[in-house]
Coordinates of N, CA and C in Angstrom, one line a residue:
M1 N 6.9 -37.9 -59.7 CA 5.6 -38.3 -59.2 C 5.8 -39.2 -58.0
T2 N 6.8 -40.1 -58.0 CA 7.1 -40.9 -56.8 C 7.5 -40.1 -55.6
F3 N 8.2 -39.0 -56.0 CA 8.5 -38.1 -54.9 C 7.3 -37.5 -54.2
F4 N 6.3 -37.1 -55.0 CA 5.1 -36.6 -54.5 C 4.3 -37.5 -53.6
F5 N 4.2 -38.8 -54.1 CA 3.5 -39.9 -53.3 C 4.3 -40.2 -52.1
G6 N 5.6 -40.2 -52.2 CA 6.5 -40.5 -51.0 C 6.3 -39.4 -50.0
S7 N 6.3 -38.1 -50.4 CA 6.1 -37.0 -49.5 C 4.7 -37.0 -48.8
L8 N 3.7 -37.4 -49.6 CA 2.4 -37.5 -49.1 C 2.3 -38.6 -48.0
I9 N 2.9 -39.7 -48.3 CA 2.9 -40.8 -47.3 C 3.7 -40.4 -46.0
M10 N 4.8 -39.8 -46.2 CA 5.6 -39.3 -45.1 C 4.8 -38.3 -44.2
L11 N 4.1 -37.4 -44.9 CA 3.2 -36.4 -44.2 C 2.1 -37.1 -43.4
C12 N 1.5 -38.1 -44.0 CA 0.4 -38.9 -43.3 C 1.0 -39.6 -42.1
L13 N 2.2 -40.2 -42.2 CA 2.8 -40.8 -41.1 C 3.1 -39.9 -40.0
L14 N 3.6 -38.7 -40.3 CA 3.9 -37.7 -39.3 C 2.7 -37.2 -38.6
L15 N 1.6 -37.0 -39.3 CA 0.4 -36.5 -38.7 C -0.3 -37.6 -37.8
S16 N -0.1 -38.9 -38.2 CA -0.8 -39.9 -37.5 C 0.0 -40.2 -36.2
C17 N 1.3 -39.9 -36.2 CA 2.1 -40.1 -35.0 C 2.1 -38.9 -34.0
K18 N 1.5 -37.9 -34.4 CA 1.5 -36.7 -33.5 C 0.7 -37.0 -32.2
K19 N 1.4 -36.6 -31.1 CA 0.7 -36.8 -29.8 C -0.5 -35.9 -29.7
E20 N -1.4 -36.4 -29.0 CA -2.6 -35.6 -28.7 C -2.3 -34.5 -27.7
V21 N -2.7 -33.3 -28.0 CA -2.5 -32.2 -27.1 C -3.7 -31.9 -26.3
E22 N -3.5 -31.8 -24.9 CA -4.6 -31.5 -24.1 C -4.9 -30.1 -24.1
V23 N -6.1 -29.7 -24.2 CA -6.5 -28.3 -24.2 C -6.9 -28.0 -22.8
V24 N -6.3 -27.0 -22.2 CA -6.6 -26.6 -20.8 C -7.6 -25.5 -21.0
T25 N -8.7 -25.6 -20.3 CA -9.7 -24.5 -20.4 C -9.6 -23.8 -19.0
S26 N -9.7 -22.5 -19.1 CA -9.7 -21.7 -17.9 C -10.9 -21.9 -17.1
S27 N -10.8 -21.8 -15.8 CA -11.9 -21.9 -14.9 C -12.6 -20.6 -14.8
T28 N -13.8 -20.5 -15.1 CA -14.5 -19.2 -15.0 C -15.5 -19.2 -13.8
Q29 N -15.2 -20.1 -12.8 CA -16.1 -20.1 -11.7 C -15.8 -18.9 -10.8
K30 N -16.8 -18.4 -10.1 CA -16.7 -17.3 -9.2 C -15.9 -17.7 -8.0
V31 N -15.1 -16.8 -7.5 CA -14.4 -17.0 -6.3 C -15.2 -16.6 -5.1
S32 N -15.4 -17.4 -4.1 CA -16.2 -17.1 -2.9 C -15.2 -16.5 -1.9
F33 N -15.3 -15.2 -1.6 CA -14.4 -14.6 -0.7 C -14.7 -15.0 0.7
A34 N -15.8 -15.7 1.0 CA -16.1 -16.2 2.3 C -15.2 -17.4 2.6
D35 N -14.8 -18.1 1.5 CA -13.9 -19.2 1.7 C -12.4 -18.9 1.8
I36 N -12.1 -17.7 1.3 CA -10.7 -17.2 1.4 C -10.4 -16.4 2.6
K37 N -9.3 -16.7 3.3 CA -9.0 -16.0 4.5 C -8.3 -14.7 4.1
L38 N -9.1 -13.6 4.1 CA -8.6 -12.3 3.8 C -8.3 -11.5 5.2
R39 N -7.2 -10.9 5.2 CA -6.8 -10.1 6.4 C -7.6 -8.8 6.5
Q40 N -7.9 -8.5 7.7 CA -8.5 -7.2 8.0 C -7.5 -6.2 8.5
P41 N -7.7 -4.9 8.3 CA -6.7 -4.0 8.8 C -6.6 -4.1 10.3
G42 N -5.4 -4.1 10.8 CA -5.1 -4.4 12.2 C -4.7 -3.1 13.0
I43 N -4.3 -2.1 12.3 CA -3.8 -0.9 13.0 C -4.8 0.2 12.7
E44 N -5.2 0.9 13.7 CA -6.1 2.1 13.6 C -5.3 3.4 13.9
L45 N -5.8 4.4 13.3 CA -5.2 5.7 13.6 C -5.7 6.1 15.0
I46 N -4.9 6.7 15.8 CA -5.2 7.0 17.2 C -4.9 8.5 17.5
G47 N -5.7 9.1 18.4 CA -5.5 10.4 18.9 C -5.5 11.5 17.8
K48 N -4.5 12.3 17.8 CA -4.5 13.4 16.9 C -4.4 13.0 15.4
A49 N -3.8 11.8 15.2 CA -3.7 11.3 13.8 C -5.1 11.0 13.3
S50 N -5.9 10.4 14.1 CA -7.3 10.1 13.6 C -8.1 11.4 13.3
R51 N -8.0 12.4 14.1 CA -8.7 13.6 13.8 C -8.1 14.3 12.6
Q52 N -6.8 14.3 12.4 CA -6.2 15.0 11.3 C -6.5 14.2 10.0
M53 N -6.5 12.9 10.0 CA -6.8 12.1 8.8 C -8.2 12.3 8.3
S54 N -9.1 12.5 9.3 CA -10.5 12.6 8.9 C -10.7 13.9 8.2
E55 N -9.8 14.9 8.3 CA -9.9 16.1 7.6 C -9.2 16.1 6.2
W56 N -8.5 15.0 5.9 CA -7.8 14.8 4.6 C -8.7 14.1 3.6
P57 N -9.4 14.8 2.7 CA -10.4 14.2 1.8 C -9.9 13.0 1.0
E58 N -8.7 13.1 0.6 CA -8.1 11.9 -0.2 C -8.0 10.7 0.6
Y59 N -7.6 10.8 1.9 CA -7.5 9.7 2.7 C -8.9 9.1 3.1
V60 N -9.8 10.0 3.3 CA -11.2 9.6 3.6 C -11.8 8.8 2.4
D61 N -11.5 9.4 1.2 CA -12.0 8.7 0.0 C -11.4 7.3 -0.2
F62 N -10.1 7.2 0.1 CA -9.4 5.9 -0.1 C -10.0 4.9 1.0
S63 N -10.2 5.4 2.2 CA -10.7 4.5 3.2 C -12.1 4.0 2.9
T64 N -13.0 5.0 2.4 CA -14.3 4.6 2.1 C -14.4 3.6 0.9
R65 N -13.5 3.8 -0.1 CA -13.5 2.9 -1.2 C -13.0 1.5 -0.7
L66 N -12.1 1.4 0.2 CA -11.6 0.2 0.7 C -12.7 -0.6 1.5
E67 N -13.5 0.2 2.3 CA -14.6 -0.4 3.1 C -15.6 -1.0 2.2
N68 N -15.9 -0.4 1.0 CA -16.9 -0.9 0.1 C -16.3 -1.7 -1.1
Y69 N -15.1 -2.2 -0.9 CA -14.4 -2.9 -2.0 C -15.0 -4.2 -2.3
D70 N -15.2 -4.5 -3.6 CA -15.8 -5.8 -4.0 C -14.9 -6.7 -4.8
H71 N -13.6 -6.4 -4.8 CA -12.5 -7.2 -5.5 C -12.7 -7.2 -7.0
S72 N -13.4 -6.3 -7.6 CA -13.5 -6.2 -9.1 C -12.4 -5.4 -9.6
V73 N -12.2 -5.5 -10.9 CA -11.1 -4.8 -11.6 C -11.4 -3.3 -11.5
A74 N -12.7 -2.9 -11.7 CA -13.0 -1.5 -11.7 C -12.8 -0.9 -10.3
A75 N -13.2 -1.6 -9.2 CA -13.0 -1.1 -7.9 C -11.5 -1.0 -7.5
T76 N -10.7 -2.0 -8.0 CA -9.3 -1.9 -7.8 C -8.7 -0.7 -8.5
R77 N -9.1 -0.4 -9.7 CA -8.6 0.7 -10.4 C -8.9 2.0 -9.6
E78 N -10.1 2.1 -9.0 CA -10.5 3.2 -8.2 C -9.6 3.4 -7.0
L79 N -9.3 2.2 -6.4 CA -8.3 2.3 -5.2 C -7.0 2.8 -5.6
V80 N -6.5 2.3 -6.8 CA -5.2 2.8 -7.3 C -5.2 4.3 -7.5
T81 N -6.3 4.8 -8.1 CA -6.4 6.2 -8.4 C -6.5 7.0 -7.0
A82 N -7.3 6.5 -6.1 CA -7.4 7.1 -4.8 C -6.0 7.2 -4.0
A83 N -5.2 6.1 -4.1 CA -3.9 6.1 -3.5 C -3.0 7.1 -4.2
Q84 N -3.1 7.2 -5.5 CA -2.3 8.2 -6.3 C -2.7 9.6 -5.8
K85 N -4.0 9.9 -5.6 CA -4.4 11.2 -5.2 C -3.8 11.5 -3.8
M86 N -3.8 10.5 -2.9 CA -3.2 10.6 -1.6 C -1.7 11.0 -1.7
A87 N -1.0 10.4 -2.6 CA 0.4 10.7 -2.8 C 0.6 12.1 -3.3
D88 N -0.3 12.5 -4.2 CA -0.2 13.8 -4.8 C -0.6 15.0 -3.9
T89 N -1.4 14.7 -3.0 CA -2.0 15.8 -2.2 C -1.8 15.6 -0.7
Q90 N -0.6 15.3 -0.2 CA -0.3 15.1 1.2 C -0.6 16.4 1.9
V91 N -1.2 16.3 3.1 CA -1.4 17.5 3.9 C -0.2 17.8 4.8
D92 N -0.1 19.0 5.3 CA 1.1 19.4 6.0 C 1.5 18.5 7.2
H93 N 0.5 18.1 8.0 CA 0.9 17.3 9.2 C 1.4 15.9 8.9
V94 N 1.3 15.4 7.6 CA 1.8 14.1 7.3 C 2.7 14.2 6.1
D95 N 3.1 15.4 5.7 CA 3.9 15.6 4.5 C 5.4 15.3 4.9
S96 N 5.7 14.0 4.7 CA 7.1 13.6 5.0 C 7.5 12.4 4.1
Q97 N 8.7 12.2 3.9 CA 9.2 11.2 3.0 C 8.8 9.8 3.5
P98 N 8.8 9.4 4.8 CA 8.4 8.1 5.2 C 6.9 7.8 4.9
V99 N 6.1 8.8 5.1 CA 4.6 8.6 4.8 C 4.4 8.5 3.3
L100 N 5.1 9.3 2.5 CA 5.0 9.2 1.1 C 5.5 7.8 0.6
S101 N 6.6 7.3 1.2 CA 7.1 6.0 0.8 C 6.1 4.9 1.1
R102 N 5.4 5.0 2.2 CA 4.4 4.0 2.6 C 3.2 4.1 1.6
I103 N 2.8 5.3 1.2 CA 1.8 5.4 0.2 C 2.2 4.8 -1.1
K104 N 3.5 5.0 -1.5 CA 4.0 4.4 -2.8 C 4.0 2.9 -2.7
V105 N 4.3 2.3 -1.5 CA 4.3 0.9 -1.3 C 2.8 0.4 -1.5
L106 N 1.9 1.1 -0.9 CA 0.5 0.8 -1.1 C 0.1 0.8 -2.5
Q107 N 0.5 1.8 -3.2 CA 0.1 1.9 -4.7 C 0.7 0.7 -5.4
T108 N 1.9 0.4 -5.1 CA 2.6 -0.8 -5.8 C 1.8 -2.1 -5.6
R109 N 1.5 -2.3 -4.4 CA 0.7 -3.5 -4.0 C -0.6 -3.6 -4.7
L110 N -1.3 -2.4 -4.7 CA -2.6 -2.3 -5.4 C -2.4 -2.6 -6.9
G111 N -1.3 -2.1 -7.5 CA -1.0 -2.4 -8.9 C -0.8 -3.8 -9.2
I112 N 0.0 -4.5 -8.3 CA 0.2 -5.9 -8.4 C -1.1 -6.7 -8.4
Y113 N -2.0 -6.3 -7.4 CA -3.2 -7.0 -7.3 C -4.1 -6.8 -8.5
L114 N -4.1 -5.6 -9.0 CA -4.9 -5.2 -10.3 C -4.3 -6.1 -11.4
S115 N -3.1 -6.2 -11.5 CA -2.5 -7.0 -12.6 C -2.9 -8.5 -12.5
Y116 N -2.9 -8.9 -11.2 CA -3.3 -10.3 -11.0 C -4.7 -10.6 -11.3
L117 N -5.6 -9.6 -11.2 CA -7.0 -9.8 -11.5 C -7.2 -10.0 -13.0
D118 N -6.2 -9.6 -13.8 CA -6.3 -9.8 -15.3 C -5.9 -11.2 -15.7
Y119 N -5.3 -12.0 -14.8 CA -5.0 -13.4 -15.1 C -6.2 -14.2 -15.4
T120 N -6.1 -15.1 -16.4 CA -7.2 -16.0 -16.7 C -7.5 -17.0 -15.7
V121 N -6.4 -17.6 -15.1 CA -6.6 -18.6 -14.1 C -6.0 -18.0 -12.8
K122 N -6.9 -18.0 -11.8 CA -6.5 -17.3 -10.5 C -6.5 -18.4 -9.4
D123 N -5.5 -18.5 -8.6 CA -5.4 -19.3 -7.5 C -5.9 -18.6 -6.3
P124 N -6.9 -19.1 -5.6 CA -7.5 -18.3 -4.4 C -6.4 -18.0 -3.4
E125 N -5.5 -18.9 -3.1 CA -4.5 -18.7 -2.1 C -3.6 -17.5 -2.5
V126 N -3.2 -17.5 -3.8 CA -2.3 -16.4 -4.3 C -3.1 -15.1 -4.2
R127 N -4.3 -15.1 -4.6 CA -5.2 -13.9 -4.6 C -5.3 -13.4 -3.2
A128 N -5.5 -14.3 -2.2 CA -5.6 -13.8 -0.8 C -4.3 -13.3 -0.4
E129 N -3.2 -13.9 -0.8 CA -1.8 -13.4 -0.4 C -1.6 -12.0 -0.9
K130 N -2.0 -11.7 -2.2 CA -1.8 -10.4 -2.8 C -2.7 -9.4 -2.2
F131 N -3.9 -9.7 -1.8 CA -4.8 -8.8 -1.1 C -4.3 -8.5 0.3
N132 N -3.8 -9.6 1.0 CA -3.3 -9.4 2.3 C -2.1 -8.5 2.3
D133 N -1.3 -8.5 1.2 CA -0.2 -7.6 1.1 C -0.6 -6.1 1.1
I134 N -1.8 -5.9 0.4 CA -2.4 -4.5 0.4 C -2.7 -4.1 1.8
I135 N -3.4 -5.0 2.6 CA -3.8 -4.6 3.9 C -2.6 -4.4 4.8
Q136 N -1.5 -5.2 4.6 CA -0.3 -5.0 5.4 C 0.3 -3.6 5.0
A137 N 0.3 -3.2 3.8 CA 0.9 -1.9 3.4 C 0.0 -0.8 4.0
L138 N -1.3 -1.0 4.0 CA -2.2 0.0 4.7 C -1.9 0.1 6.2
D139 N -1.7 -1.0 6.8 CA -1.3 -1.0 8.3 C 0.0 -0.3 8.5
E140 N 1.0 -0.5 7.6 CA 2.2 0.1 7.8 C 2.1 1.6 7.5
L141 N 1.2 2.0 6.6 CA 1.0 3.5 6.4 C 0.4 4.1 7.6
K142 N -0.6 3.4 8.2 CA -1.3 4.0 9.4 C -0.3 4.1 10.5
D143 N 0.5 3.1 10.7 CA 1.5 3.1 11.7 C 2.5 4.3 11.6
Q144 N 2.9 4.5 10.3 CA 3.8 5.6 10.0 C 3.1 7.0 10.3
I145 N 1.8 7.1 9.9 CA 1.1 8.3 10.2 C 0.9 8.5 11.7
N146 N 0.6 7.4 12.5 CA 0.5 7.5 13.9 C 1.8 8.0 14.5
W147 N 2.9 7.5 14.1 CA 4.2 7.9 14.6 C 4.5 9.3 14.2
K148 N 4.2 9.7 13.0 CA 4.6 11.0 12.5 C 3.7 12.1 13.3
V149 N 2.4 11.9 13.4 CA 1.6 12.9 14.0 C 1.6 12.8 15.5
N150 N 1.6 11.7 16.1 CA 1.4 11.6 17.5 C 2.8 11.6 18.3
E151 N 3.8 11.0 17.7 CA 5.0 10.8 18.5 C 6.1 11.8 18.0
Y152 N 6.4 11.8 16.7 CA 7.5 12.6 16.2 C 7.2 14.1 16.5
D153 N 6.1 14.6 16.2 CA 5.8 16.0 16.4 C 5.8 16.3 17.9
E154 N 5.3 15.3 18.8 CA 5.4 15.5 20.2 C 6.8 15.5 20.7
N155 N 7.6 14.6 20.2 CA 9.0 14.6 20.6 C 9.7 15.9 20.2
R156 N 9.4 16.3 19.0 CA 10.1 17.6 18.5 C 9.6 18.8 19.3
R157 N 8.4 18.8 19.7 CA 7.9 19.9 20.5 C 8.6 19.9 21.9
Q158 N 8.7 18.7 22.5 CA 9.3 18.5 23.8 C 10.8 18.9 23.7
L159 N 11.5 18.5 22.6 CA 12.9 18.9 22.4 C 13.0 20.4 22.3
L160 N 12.1 21.1 21.6 CA 12.2 22.5 21.5 C 12.0 23.2 22.9
E161 N 11.0 22.6 23.7 CA 10.8 23.2 25.0 C 12.0 23.0 25.9
D162 N 12.7 21.8 25.8 CA 13.9 21.5 26.6 C 15.0 22.4 26.2
L163 N 15.2 22.7 24.9 CA 16.2 23.6 24.4 C 16.0 25.0 24.9
E164 N 14.7 25.4 24.9 CA 14.4 26.8 25.3 C 14.7 26.9 26.8
L165 N 14.4 25.9 27.6 CA 14.7 25.9 29.0 C 16.2 25.9 29.2
D166 N 17.0 25.2 28.4 CA 18.4 25.2 28.5 C 19.0 26.5 28.2
R167 N 18.4 27.2 27.1 CA 18.9 28.5 26.7 C 18.6 29.5 27.8
L168 N 17.4 29.4 28.4 CA 17.1 30.3 29.5 C 18.0 30.1 30.7
A169 N 18.3 28.9 31.0 CA 19.2 28.6 32.2 C 20.6 29.1 31.9
D170 N 21.1 28.9 30.6 CA 22.4 29.4 30.3 C 22.4 30.9 30.4
Q171 N 21.3 31.5 29.9 CA 21.2 33.0 29.9 C 21.2 33.5 31.4
E172 N 20.5 32.8 32.3 CA 20.4 33.2 33.7 C 21.8 33.0 34.3
A173 N 22.5 31.9 34.0 CA 23.8 31.7 34.5 C 24.8 32.7 34.0
A174 N 24.7 33.1 32.8 CA 25.6 34.2 32.2 C 25.3 35.5 32.9
E175 N 24.0 35.8 33.2 CA 23.7 37.0 33.8 C 24.1 37.0 35.3
G176 N 24.0 35.8 35.9 CA 24.5 35.7 37.3 C 26.0 35.8 37.4
S177 N 26.7 35.4 36.5 CA 28.2 35.5 36.5 C 28.6 37.0 36.2
V178 N 27.8 37.7 35.4 CA 28.1 39.1 35.1 C 27.8 39.9 36.4
D179 N 26.7 39.6 37.1 CA 26.3 40.3 38.3 C 27.4 40.0 39.4
S180 N 27.9 38.8 39.6 CA 28.8 38.5 40.6 C 30.2 39.2 40.3
S181 N 30.5 39.3 39.0 CA 31.8 40.0 38.7 C 31.7 41.5 38.9
A182 N 30.5 42.0 38.7 CA 30.3 43.5 39.0 C 30.4 43.8 40.5
V183 N 30.0 42.8 41.3 CA 30.0 43.0 42.7 C 31.5 43.0 43.2
N184 N 32.3 42.2 42.7 CA 33.7 42.1 43.1 C 34.4 43.3 42.7

């Protein structure tokens, strides 16, 4: 019996000496995006790339969703899905590994942002940084598309023309040497 009372007194002492634990409540206040410095896309598609991308329905869908983006979880999921569709259905004029890699980077950054939206406590600066990473990935994608469509294809076409001219010059030189040997 003394053991019981001794244990009871010990338990009371332990409970009375327990430190108070602060309960942290999560902030449920709405984030004002007017107060957060969000980056805007800085690179535009130019020339032939702009025309060709306007004919790619998945790219147009992604761009439209981004223009109407409201930073909600549902809208972010739609952007992730639209980016996945872009990766799955590349059109011939941008079907290249560098473009696909940039789309994958964009998908990854969208996934990171979507994951961050599920956090209970969100820091506005971190949120802005994660969204700005998405815009940077989009700019890099546009830059890669511009290069692929406008420069790479043009350089390849110019190289083929140069090679054809070289081949014709070599052929004429060979024919000229055959004609001069026939004369001798």
